[in-house]
XYZ file of C-alpha atoms in Angstrom:
332
model
C -65.771 -9.329 -47.318
C -66.232 -12.144 -44.864
C -62.700 -13.337 -45.567
C -61.380 -9.822 -44.830
C -63.344 -9.720 -41.432
C -61.921 -13.177 -40.460
C -58.337 -11.921 -41.172
C -59.071 -8.749 -39.218
C -60.393 -10.623 -36.172
C -57.378 -13.267 -36.293
C -54.870 -10.358 -36.467
C -56.616 -8.755 -33.485
C -56.455 -12.010 -31.516
C -52.703 -12.412 -32.314
C -52.189 -8.810 -31.003
C -54.128 -9.385 -27.824
C -52.201 -12.572 -27.321
C -48.755 -11.092 -27.714
C -49.819 -8.101 -25.412
C -50.836 -10.398 -22.736
C -47.546 -12.271 -22.750
C -45.468 -12.397 -19.540
C -42.903 -9.527 -19.389
C -39.382 -9.514 -18.228
C -38.485 -7.334 -15.256
C -34.929 -6.453 -16.042
C -34.431 -2.713 -15.611
C -38.162 -1.756 -15.937
C -39.143 0.395 -12.938
C -42.902 0.210 -14.017
C -42.840 -3.620 -13.664
C -41.129 -3.406 -10.352
C -43.805 -1.093 -9.134
C -46.353 -3.318 -10.360
C -44.893 -6.451 -8.641
C -44.513 -4.601 -5.316
C -48.061 -3.244 -5.417
C -49.241 -6.802 -5.391
C -46.331 -8.302 -3.173
C -46.828 -6.002 -0.174
C -50.447 -7.353 0.192
C -48.798 -10.598 1.283
C -47.586 -10.832 4.922
C -45.237 -13.774 3.882
C -43.513 -11.508 1.260
C -43.200 -8.706 3.718
C -41.447 -11.111 6.187
C -39.310 -12.484 3.306
C -37.993 -9.013 2.371
C -37.426 -8.212 6.023
C -35.344 -11.377 6.601
C -33.440 -10.710 3.391
C -32.678 -7.169 4.516
C -31.248 -8.459 7.749
C -29.045 -10.901 5.813
C -27.794 -8.182 3.616
C -27.220 -5.754 6.394
C -25.177 -8.313 8.385
C -22.875 -8.974 5.369
C -19.506 -7.395 5.638
C -16.833 -7.153 3.007
C -16.238 -10.409 1.303
C -18.471 -12.259 3.935
C -21.511 -11.899 1.878
C -23.906 -14.198 3.599
C -24.795 -15.767 0.233
C -25.695 -19.185 1.608
C -28.271 -17.788 3.980
C -29.844 -15.671 1.211
C -29.948 -18.596 -1.204
C -31.587 -20.887 1.397
C -34.211 -18.247 2.382
C -35.178 -17.627 -1.283
C -35.286 -21.272 -1.984
C -37.833 -21.735 0.954
C -39.922 -19.153 -0.420
C -39.911 -20.132 -4.048
C -43.615 -21.042 -4.306
C -44.525 -17.663 -2.794
C -42.411 -15.900 -5.402
C -43.912 -18.042 -8.295
C -47.434 -17.138 -7.178
C -46.634 -13.357 -7.123
C -44.819 -13.453 -10.565
C -47.930 -15.181 -11.953
C -50.419 -12.672 -10.438
C -48.411 -9.684 -11.852
C -47.906 -11.407 -15.263
C -44.067 -11.179 -14.950
C -41.900 -13.822 -16.338
C -40.805 -16.233 -13.677
C -37.099 -16.920 -13.163
C -35.379 -20.097 -14.123
C -35.169 -22.718 -11.544
C -32.627 -21.909 -8.888
C -29.299 -23.751 -8.678
C -26.360 -23.455 -6.432
C -23.934 -22.576 -9.147
C -21.167 -20.174 -7.828
C -20.192 -17.979 -10.712
C -16.466 -17.113 -10.718
C -14.664 -15.006 -13.253
C -10.970 -14.270 -13.297
C -10.381 -11.545 -15.707
C -7.175 -10.184 -17.213
C -8.421 -6.924 -18.505
C -6.768 -5.165 -21.427
C -2.996 -5.403 -21.047
C -2.134 -2.395 -23.173
C -1.115 -1.948 -26.702
C 2.284 -2.693 -28.375
C 3.220 0.852 -29.121
C 4.479 1.760 -32.683
C 5.672 4.928 -31.156
C 8.052 3.334 -28.753
C 9.465 0.824 -31.261
C 10.986 3.981 -32.872
C 12.298 5.458 -29.620
C 15.077 4.742 -27.090
C 14.632 4.292 -23.333
C 16.221 7.202 -21.558
C 17.511 5.262 -18.452
C 16.358 4.511 -14.980
C 17.347 8.000 -13.594
C 14.311 9.601 -15.085
C 11.864 6.802 -13.975
C 9.221 7.892 -11.512
C 7.293 5.422 -9.349
C 4.225 6.355 -7.208
C 2.651 4.292 -4.633
C -0.336 5.202 -2.294
C -1.318 7.738 -1.282
C -1.969 9.533 -4.444
C -2.702 13.102 -5.127
C -6.425 12.953 -4.975
C -9.534 10.812 -4.642
C -11.944 11.032 -7.411
C -15.575 10.031 -8.143
C -18.102 10.790 -10.843
C -21.136 9.403 -12.647
C -24.839 9.653 -12.846
C -26.784 10.513 -9.650
C -30.145 10.910 -11.338
C -33.475 9.256 -10.942
C -33.461 6.108 -8.746
C -29.745 6.262 -8.098
C -28.143 5.657 -4.676
C -24.291 6.193 -4.046
C -22.505 3.166 -2.700
C -21.204 2.832 0.800
C -17.515 3.663 0.610
C -16.670 3.659 4.413
C -14.247 0.841 3.961
C -12.139 2.689 1.349
C -8.513 3.373 2.410
C -7.127 6.271 0.617
C -3.688 5.893 2.169
C -3.498 2.359 0.744
C -4.914 3.125 -2.770
C -7.985 0.943 -1.935
C -11.367 2.108 -2.986
C -14.451 -0.019 -1.866
C -17.848 0.052 -3.166
C -20.564 -1.752 -1.201
C -24.346 -2.015 -1.703
C -26.999 -3.870 0.371
C -30.800 -4.233 0.280
C -32.309 -0.842 0.267
C -35.547 0.244 2.048
C -36.762 1.603 -1.190
C -39.203 -0.886 -2.802
C -37.940 -0.250 -6.268
C -35.102 -1.925 -7.873
C -32.151 0.445 -7.546
C -29.695 1.313 -10.209
C -25.975 0.663 -9.319
C -24.330 2.581 -12.253
C -23.095 4.885 -13.708
C -20.847 5.412 -10.675
C -17.068 5.285 -10.808
C -14.437 6.112 -8.190
C -10.714 6.009 -8.047
C -7.615 8.330 -7.888
C -5.832 11.207 -9.636
C -2.041 11.517 -10.004
C 0.194 14.070 -11.597
C 3.582 13.621 -13.098
C 5.833 16.598 -14.135
C 7.823 15.567 -17.340
C 11.441 16.436 -16.876
C 12.691 19.545 -18.794
C 15.192 17.510 -20.641
C 14.609 18.609 -24.291
C 15.407 15.011 -25.627
C 12.235 13.543 -24.149
C 9.563 12.895 -26.790
C 7.430 10.210 -25.205
C 6.404 8.377 -22.090
C 5.224 4.924 -20.997
C 3.008 4.558 -18.083
C 2.342 1.260 -16.268
C -0.567 1.029 -13.899
C -0.501 -2.034 -11.429
C -3.849 -2.965 -9.838
C -5.889 -5.680 -8.202
C -9.713 -6.156 -8.112
C -12.182 -8.376 -6.350
C -15.991 -8.515 -6.566
C -18.063 -10.686 -4.333
C -21.777 -10.819 -3.591
C -25.344 -12.062 -4.508
C -28.350 -10.611 -6.111
C -31.885 -11.642 -6.996
C -34.075 -11.970 -9.899
C -33.915 -9.214 -12.409
C -30.408 -7.845 -11.546
C -27.947 -6.739 -14.048
C -24.287 -6.674 -13.048
C -21.168 -5.119 -14.658
C -18.049 -3.283 -13.670
C -15.535 -1.283 -15.700
C -12.116 0.347 -15.360
C -11.819 3.837 -16.854
C -8.840 6.144 -17.612
C -8.348 9.744 -18.550
C -4.914 11.080 -19.391
C -4.174 14.666 -19.838
C -1.109 16.003 -21.749
C -0.266 12.828 -23.439
C -1.015 12.067 -27.062
C -0.788 9.229 -29.627
C -2.779 6.332 -31.057
C -2.422 4.167 -27.984
C -4.653 6.459 -26.101
C -6.857 7.506 -28.954
C -7.773 4.069 -30.083
C -9.077 2.995 -26.692
C -12.862 2.719 -26.562
C -14.649 6.024 -25.401
C -16.701 5.880 -22.143
C -18.897 8.888 -21.169
C -19.937 9.620 -17.655
C -22.846 11.836 -17.081
C -24.380 13.595 -14.111
C -28.118 14.115 -14.749
C -28.192 16.587 -11.882
C -25.488 18.876 -13.555
C -26.113 18.844 -17.283
C -22.691 20.594 -17.939
C -20.952 17.620 -16.345
C -20.167 15.221 -19.296
C -16.753 13.791 -19.105
C -15.307 11.380 -21.766
C -12.936 8.696 -20.388
C -11.411 5.776 -21.988
C -12.426 2.177 -21.282
C -9.394 0.146 -20.428
C -10.887 -3.064 -18.903
C -13.913 -4.918 -17.971
C -13.711 -5.877 -14.413
C -16.906 -7.759 -14.303
C -18.695 -8.378 -17.729
C -22.381 -7.511 -18.168
C -24.442 -10.233 -16.838
C -28.122 -10.916 -15.724
C -29.591 -12.792 -12.771
C -32.293 -14.902 -14.378
C -32.893 -17.205 -11.367
C -34.335 -16.386 -8.059
C -30.681 -16.052 -6.767
C -27.390 -15.525 -8.307
C -23.944 -15.532 -6.474
C -20.906 -13.948 -8.213
C -17.178 -13.664 -7.665
C -14.492 -11.980 -9.736
C -10.809 -11.459 -9.146
C -7.895 -9.985 -10.999
C -4.346 -8.970 -10.287
C -2.726 -7.453 -13.346
C -1.313 -4.254 -15.043
C -2.100 -1.973 -17.902
C 0.416 -0.008 -19.940
C -0.055 2.973 -22.208
C 2.320 5.219 -23.970
C 2.264 8.573 -25.895
C 3.957 11.691 -26.918
C 4.733 14.223 -24.178
C 6.270 17.663 -23.897
C 9.238 18.354 -21.624
C 8.149 20.407 -18.570
C 4.363 19.650 -19.006
C 2.331 18.009 -16.256
C 0.689 14.569 -17.046
C -2.576 14.022 -15.254
C -3.850 10.498 -14.753
C -7.396 9.893 -13.696
C -8.208 6.200 -13.048
C -11.556 4.808 -11.638
C -13.370 1.453 -11.234
C -17.109 1.181 -10.920
C -20.540 0.027 -11.991
C -21.450 0.421 -15.758
C -24.419 2.472 -16.754
C -26.836 -0.505 -17.306
C -26.502 -2.198 -13.972
C -29.517 -2.558 -11.591
C -30.123 -4.416 -8.402
C -32.641 -7.360 -8.349
C -36.160 -7.313 -7.230
C -36.034 -9.156 -3.861
C -32.680 -8.257 -2.350
C -28.934 -7.930 -2.903
C -25.471 -7.512 -1.585
C -22.572 -6.260 -3.608
C -18.936 -5.673 -2.501
C -16.181 -4.383 -4.793
C -12.622 -3.663 -3.945
C -10.174 -2.053 -6.292
C -6.639 -1.314 -5.274
C -4.186 0.796 -7.427
C -1.008 -0.673 -6.222
C 1.642 1.356 -8.221
C 2.122 3.734 -11.177
C 5.443 3.694 -13.011
C 6.495 6.230 -15.705
C 9.368 5.838 -18.219
C 10.632 8.389 -20.586
C 11.927 7.958 -24.187
C 13.874 9.924 -26.694
C 14.014 9.782 -30.521
C 16.030 6.803 -31.934
C 17.482 9.230 -34.478
C-alpha cells in the first residue's frame, strides 16, 4: 500500500512539474493576454512599445527601419527577459544580427503529357495580356483577431498588389492570414473547332521585406483558380481553401502554385526577413472552342501566420507582369 502511495505522489509531482513548465507564445492569444496584463504594469515596457510603434509607422515600402527596431529591442533585452520570466513564457533565443534572405523559384509548372500529344496552332491565335487586368480580387478569413493589410500602395494599372502591416494599437498579437489578393483575367477561346487544349504562362515577380518580434509566424503563398480548363496539370496541384468566417457560405477552393515565403517562426527577440523572386508558372489543359477561361491569381499570407508580441513591420509586393495563352490541336 505504501508503495502505491509513493508512486501516486511521484506521478502527481511529475504532473505538476510538467504543468508549470514555461510555455511557448506562438499563436496563443491567451498567453499574449497574460503577457500584456503583466507588461502594461511596467512604464519601461509601455515606452518600449510606443517607440517600436513609431519605428514601424515611419517605415515605408522596402525601407523597413529594421536596424532601429533591432537596436531598440537589444537595449531592452533585460526588461523583456524579466517579463517573460514573470509570466512563465519561454524566453526567446539570444538575438543575433542574422539577416534572413530567401530567393525562391516557386513551382515552374508541370511537363504536360497532354501537350506532348498535341500540335501548337501557331502565333496568330496567341493572346498576351499585360496590366491592367479585368478585375482586382481579394479573399480570405476576416474573423476573430484579423485585420486587413494596408493596400494603399497597390497600383492596379501596373499589375502591382502591395500588402503592408505595421505595429497595431491592439495589444494582442494579430493574425496576418488567411488573406490573399490579386487579379482576375478572362480569355475567350477562339471558335476554331480544331482547338483541344491551351497552355497558359504567368510571369510574375515578388518581394517581401520586413521585421518582426518574438512569437511571429511568417508565410506567403501564391494561389490560382482556373475555370473552364481541365486536365491532370490543374487537378494534381495541391488544394488550398480560403474561408471567410463572417460569411459561412464563402468557401472557395484554389490551387497552391508557389510558396513565396516558406513558413517560418521568429524565435529570438527580433527577426529580419527578405525574399525575392522573378519567375513564371505554366499550366495547360483541355478547353472548349468558344468558351471563356477565367484565371484568378492571388498572393498573400497563409492561414497560420501571426505577428509577433512586441512589434512588427511587413511589406509584400507582388507584380503580375504578363499572361500568355497558346492553343493546340490534336496531333492526329
